[in-house]
């Protein structure tokens, strides 16, 4: 028997200028993010999290791409932690200040 593959779905809410977006596969929440717009109207992701058991499946990359497509805002910035800097480097993000990365598009 072949199992059906469930495509990820996203849900976004806004509260007091903060946007919360989550990605789920079936009943499992596989990645979440919180972002805002700075004074220059750039999208700034202030939190991006993938639970350990869902890491390595491309969910964080897909969620970043989803935010980019929703906002149509040009480059986005991400405030990172020290353990995630390699992830953003791998995606081609450029470090514009310590632990702040910007997409190339």
XYZ file of N, CA, C and O in Angstrom:
420
model
N 0.841 -1.182 0.000
C 0.000 0.000 0.000
C 0.893 1.254 0.000
O 1.838 1.355 0.761
N 0.571 2.204 -0.832
C 1.324 3.452 -0.942
C 0.649 4.497 -0.062
O -0.566 4.714 -0.155
N 1.467 5.157 0.802
C 0.925 6.210 1.650
C 0.796 7.500 0.847
O 1.650 7.816 0.031
N -0.275 8.230 1.088
C -0.461 9.527 0.440
C 0.495 10.537 1.076
O 0.682 10.551 2.285
N 1.114 11.351 0.261
C 2.005 12.395 0.750
C 1.178 13.660 0.926
O 0.499 14.093 -0.008
N 1.242 14.214 2.113
C 0.502 15.427 2.411
C 1.387 16.634 2.153
O 2.491 16.725 2.698
N 0.926 17.546 1.322
C 1.682 18.759 1.021
C 1.614 19.706 2.221
O 0.585 19.794 2.888
N 2.700 20.409 2.497
C 2.678 21.379 3.590
C 1.678 22.494 3.324
O 1.466 22.903 2.180
N 1.054 22.970 4.381
C 0.156 24.117 4.305
C 0.691 25.199 5.231
O 1.402 24.911 6.190
N 0.393 26.449 4.912
C 0.822 27.550 5.766
C -0.375 28.340 6.244
O -1.410 28.410 5.569
N -0.202 28.906 7.417
C -1.226 29.776 7.996
C -0.513 31.005 8.533
O 0.549 30.902 9.142
N -1.101 32.173 8.289
C -0.478 33.413 8.747
C -1.500 34.245 9.502
O -2.674 34.303 9.125
N -1.038 34.852 10.595
C -1.866 35.767 11.373
C -1.029 37.013 11.664
O 0.203 36.971 11.615
N -1.711 38.106 11.974
C -1.024 39.356 12.287
C -1.586 39.894 13.592
O -2.789 39.842 13.834
N -0.680 40.369 14.446
C -1.107 40.955 15.711
C -0.123 42.055 16.095
O 1.076 41.798 16.251
N -0.621 43.275 16.197
C 0.195 44.413 16.610
C 1.464 44.588 15.781
O 2.539 44.849 16.311
N 1.359 44.405 14.473
C 2.493 44.604 13.586
C 3.439 43.425 13.475
O 4.424 43.497 12.760
N 3.155 42.342 14.186
C 3.949 41.120 14.070
C 3.159 40.102 13.271
O 1.957 39.928 13.479
N 3.841 39.436 12.360
C 3.221 38.414 11.530
C 3.722 37.052 11.985
O 4.931 36.847 12.122
N 2.805 36.158 12.238
C 3.131 34.798 12.663
C 2.725 33.854 11.543
O 1.580 33.894 11.079
N 3.655 33.038 11.100
C 3.373 32.110 10.020
C 3.820 30.722 10.462
O 4.877 30.570 11.072
N 2.996 29.750 10.179
C 3.349 28.375 10.531
C 3.143 27.479 9.322
O 2.288 27.731 8.477
N 3.955 26.439 9.272
C 3.843 25.442 8.221
C 3.515 24.113 8.888
O 4.155 23.731 9.874
N 2.512 23.446 8.357
C 2.095 22.158 8.899
C 2.054 21.119 7.799
O 1.795 21.419 6.638
N 2.318 19.890 8.205
C 2.141 18.729 7.341
C 1.177 17.825 8.092
O 1.511 17.317 9.168
N -0.022 17.701 7.557
C -1.060 16.988 8.296
C -1.320 17.729 9.587
O -1.494 18.941 9.604
N -1.299 17.021 10.712
C -1.549 17.636 12.013
C -0.267 18.158 12.668
O -0.325 18.785 13.721
N 0.892 17.916 12.056
C 2.170 18.308 12.650
C 2.600 19.698 12.210
O 2.707 19.977 11.011
N 2.876 20.566 13.181
C 3.465 21.865 12.884
C 4.961 21.641 12.706
O 5.638 21.206 13.636
N 5.478 21.897 11.503
C 6.858 21.539 11.174
C 7.816 22.723 11.144
O 9.033 22.531 11.152
N 7.295 23.943 11.119
C 8.153 25.123 11.095
C 7.305 26.350 11.407
O 6.149 26.433 10.963
N 7.877 27.294 12.157
C 7.174 28.537 12.477
C 8.125 29.719 12.314
O 9.345 29.567 12.406
N 7.546 30.868 12.095
C 8.347 32.092 11.998
C 7.519 33.266 12.497
O 6.289 33.230 12.488
N 8.230 34.292 12.927
C 7.612 35.560 13.300
C 8.416 36.646 12.606
O 9.652 36.617 12.612
N 7.713 37.597 11.975
C 8.425 38.686 11.303
C 7.671 39.980 11.422
O 6.503 40.022 11.827
N 8.371 41.058 11.089
C 7.819 42.407 11.147
C 8.418 43.204 10.001
O 9.238 42.694 9.254
N 7.991 44.427 9.886
C 8.604 45.355 8.936
C 9.326 46.432 9.737
O 8.787 46.945 10.709
N 10.558 46.755 9.309
C 11.307 47.806 9.986
C 10.901 49.175 9.432
O 9.998 49.275 8.584
N 11.555 50.230 9.888
C 11.206 51.589 9.451
C 11.360 51.782 7.954
O 10.667 52.584 7.352
N 12.266 51.024 7.334
C 12.472 51.096 5.881
C 11.527 50.153 5.135
O 11.664 49.970 3.938
N 10.576 49.549 5.863
C 9.583 48.617 5.314
C 10.196 47.307 4.821
O 9.585 46.588 4.031
N 11.407 46.974 5.282
C 11.998 45.678 4.978
C 11.360 44.638 5.885
O 11.068 44.905 7.046
N 11.187 43.427 5.345
C 10.729 42.305 6.153
C 11.914 41.837 6.991
O 12.999 41.596 6.465
N 11.695 41.739 8.307
C 12.728 41.277 9.226
C 12.170 40.090 9.997
O 11.211 40.231 10.756
N 12.767 38.932 9.773
C 12.337 37.727 10.478
C 13.058 37.712 11.815
O 14.289 37.711 11.868
N 12.277 37.715 12.891
C 12.866 37.780 14.222
C 12.866 36.422 14.914
O 13.497 36.271 15.958
N 12.221 35.445 14.317
C 12.221 34.091 14.875
C 11.894 33.119 13.759
O 10.969 33.337 12.981
N 12.674 32.058 13.655
C 12.426 30.973 12.708
C 12.795 29.689 13.426
O 13.911 29.567 13.935
N 11.864 28.766 13.515
C 12.115 27.546 14.281
C 11.541 26.324 13.586
O 10.397 26.344 13.122
N 12.355 25.292 13.529
C 11.916 23.979 13.065
C 12.206 23.005 14.202
O 13.357 22.900 14.634
N 11.189 22.308 14.711
C 11.454 21.322 15.763
C 12.500 20.308 15.298
O 12.556 19.960 14.113
N 13.316 19.859 16.224
C 14.436 18.972 15.913
C 14.001 17.791 15.056
O 14.674 17.435 14.081
N 12.875 17.201 15.371
C 12.440 16.007 14.636
C 12.036 16.287 13.194
O 11.883 15.362 12.392
N 11.895 17.566 12.819
C 11.513 17.915 11.447
C 12.639 18.605 10.670
O 12.453 18.977 9.515
N 13.792 18.777 11.299
C 14.909 19.442 10.630
C 15.487 18.561 9.523
O 15.400 17.349 9.570
N 16.048 19.220 8.506
C 16.682 18.509 7.404
C 15.724 18.138 6.291
O 16.107 17.467 5.340
N 14.485 18.592 6.379
C 13.485 18.280 5.366
C 13.154 19.465 4.457
O 12.260 19.383 3.625
N 13.836 20.605 4.642
C 13.617 21.770 3.793
C 12.474 22.672 4.218
O 12.126 23.607 3.503
N 11.897 22.429 5.406
C 10.747 23.226 5.819
C 11.104 24.690 6.089
O 10.362 25.593 5.684
N 12.228 24.954 6.739
C 12.616 26.344 7.011
C 12.890 27.094 5.705
O 12.461 28.236 5.541
N 13.571 26.441 4.780
C 13.829 27.056 3.475
C 12.509 27.358 2.765
O 12.320 28.449 2.215
N 11.586 26.408 2.783
C 10.285 26.604 2.140
C 9.502 27.725 2.808
O 8.833 28.518 2.121
N 9.598 27.832 4.138
C 8.872 28.894 4.832
C 9.475 30.261 4.501
O 8.734 31.230 4.284
N 10.793 30.346 4.412
C 11.424 31.605 3.994
C 10.972 31.997 2.588
O 10.674 33.171 2.329
N 10.918 31.033 1.684
C 10.451 31.300 0.321
C 8.988 31.740 0.321
O 8.597 32.625 -0.446
N 8.187 31.144 1.180
C 6.758 31.507 1.271
C 6.610 32.948 1.757
O 5.807 33.710 1.230
N 7.393 33.322 2.757
C 7.347 34.703 3.248
C 7.757 35.659 2.140
O 7.100 36.681 1.915
N 8.808 35.322 1.420
C 9.270 36.164 0.312
C 8.163 36.335 -0.731
O 7.929 37.436 -1.218
N 7.473 35.255 -1.065
C 6.423 35.350 -2.084
C 5.201 36.100 -1.573
O 4.559 36.822 -2.328
N 4.878 35.958 -0.307
C 3.732 36.677 0.262
C 3.980 38.179 0.322
O 3.100 38.977 0.019
N 5.169 38.537 0.727
C 5.475 39.942 0.966
C 5.932 40.684 -0.282
O 5.830 41.893 -0.343
N 6.471 39.974 -1.268
C 6.956 40.600 -2.499
C 7.745 41.863 -2.162
O 7.523 42.927 -2.724
N 8.688 41.709 -1.236
C 9.321 42.868 -0.633
C 10.784 43.059 -0.970
O 11.430 43.860 -0.349
N 11.305 42.351 -1.933
C 12.729 42.450 -2.168
C 13.472 41.660 -1.102
O 12.929 40.738 -0.525
N 14.702 42.042 -0.813
C 15.482 41.288 0.165
C 14.808 41.278 1.541
O 14.210 42.266 1.961
N 14.911 40.157 2.207
C 14.419 40.068 3.575
C 15.611 39.895 4.503
O 16.662 39.399 4.098
N 15.438 40.328 5.718
C 16.489 40.193 6.721
C 16.057 39.185 7.771
O 14.866 39.046 8.060
N 17.056 38.517 8.334
C 16.810 37.517 9.358
C 17.746 37.791 10.524
O 18.951 37.957 10.325
N 17.196 37.849 11.726
C 18.012 37.919 12.924
C 18.284 36.478 13.333
O 17.361 35.704 13.555
N 19.549 36.116 13.396
C 19.951 34.731 13.595
C 20.515 34.497 14.992
O 20.756 35.433 15.754
N 20.733 33.246 15.270
C 21.492 32.834 16.446
C 22.817 32.278 15.954
O 22.970 31.983 14.763
N 23.764 32.105 16.846
C 25.084 31.646 16.433
C 25.053 30.263 15.790
O 25.802 29.993 14.857
N 24.157 29.386 16.237
C 24.133 28.037 15.669
C 23.442 27.956 14.311
O 23.539 26.941 13.635
N 22.767 29.024 13.866
C 22.055 28.986 12.587
C 22.765 29.760 11.481
O 22.287 29.778 10.350
N 23.891 30.375 11.769
C 24.548 31.189 10.748
C 24.936 30.379 9.514
O 24.827 30.869 8.399
N 25.371 29.141 9.701
C 25.723 28.287 8.565
C 24.543 28.020 7.652
O 24.692 27.935 6.429
N 23.347 27.894 8.231
C 22.133 27.667 7.453
C 21.898 28.833 6.501
O 21.658 28.644 5.307
N 21.997 30.064 7.011
C 21.755 31.236 6.164
C 22.862 31.417 5.131
O 22.593 31.803 4.003
N 24.097 31.128 5.524
C 25.202 31.172 4.551
C 24.945 30.189 3.416
O 25.154 30.513 2.246
N 24.488 28.988 3.747
C 24.211 27.954 2.734
C 23.129 28.414 1.759
O 23.170 28.092 0.571
N 22.179 29.207 2.238
C 21.097 29.704 1.383
C 21.514 30.921 0.560
O 20.729 31.420 -0.239
N 22.741 31.414 0.774
C 23.206 32.573 0.022
C 22.906 33.902 0.683
O 23.093 34.961 0.077
N 22.439 33.879 1.923
C 22.208 35.122 2.657
C 23.565 35.733 3.015
O 24.531 35.027 3.252
N 23.598 37.053 3.069
C 24.821 37.791 3.366
C 24.686 38.387 4.762
O 23.659 38.997 5.094
N 25.735 38.243 5.566
C 25.713 38.821 6.911
C 25.953 40.328 6.799
O 27.014 40.765 6.368
N 24.957 41.132 7.145
C 25.059 42.587 7.018
C 25.463 43.259 8.327
O 25.881 44.412 8.330
N 25.320 42.556 9.421
C 25.829 42.952 10.725
C 25.853 41.687 11.570
O 25.294 40.658 11.145
N 26.493 41.696 12.726
C 26.567 40.446 13.485
C 25.193 39.810 13.709
O 24.276 40.461 14.219
N 25.067 38.594 13.232
C 23.853 37.776 13.380
C 22.625 38.330 12.651
O 21.496 37.944 12.936
N 22.832 39.226 11.706
C 21.742 39.722 10.849
C 22.125 39.396 9.412
O 23.168 39.844 8.918
N 21.273 38.632 8.750
C 21.525 38.183 7.387
C 20.468 38.738 6.452
O 19.327 38.968 6.852
N 20.841 38.963 5.211
C 19.919 39.484 4.199
C 19.951 38.579 2.978
O 21.013 38.166 2.528
N 18.748 38.313 2.450
C 18.651 37.502 1.238
C 19.204 38.279 0.065
O 19.277 39.512 0.082
N 19.562 37.552 -0.985
C 20.131 38.203 -2.165
C 19.067 38.726 -3.122
O 19.378 39.425 -4.060
N 17.808 38.386 -2.893
C 16.750 38.869 -3.797
C 15.748 39.709 -3.085
O 15.615 39.810 -1.960
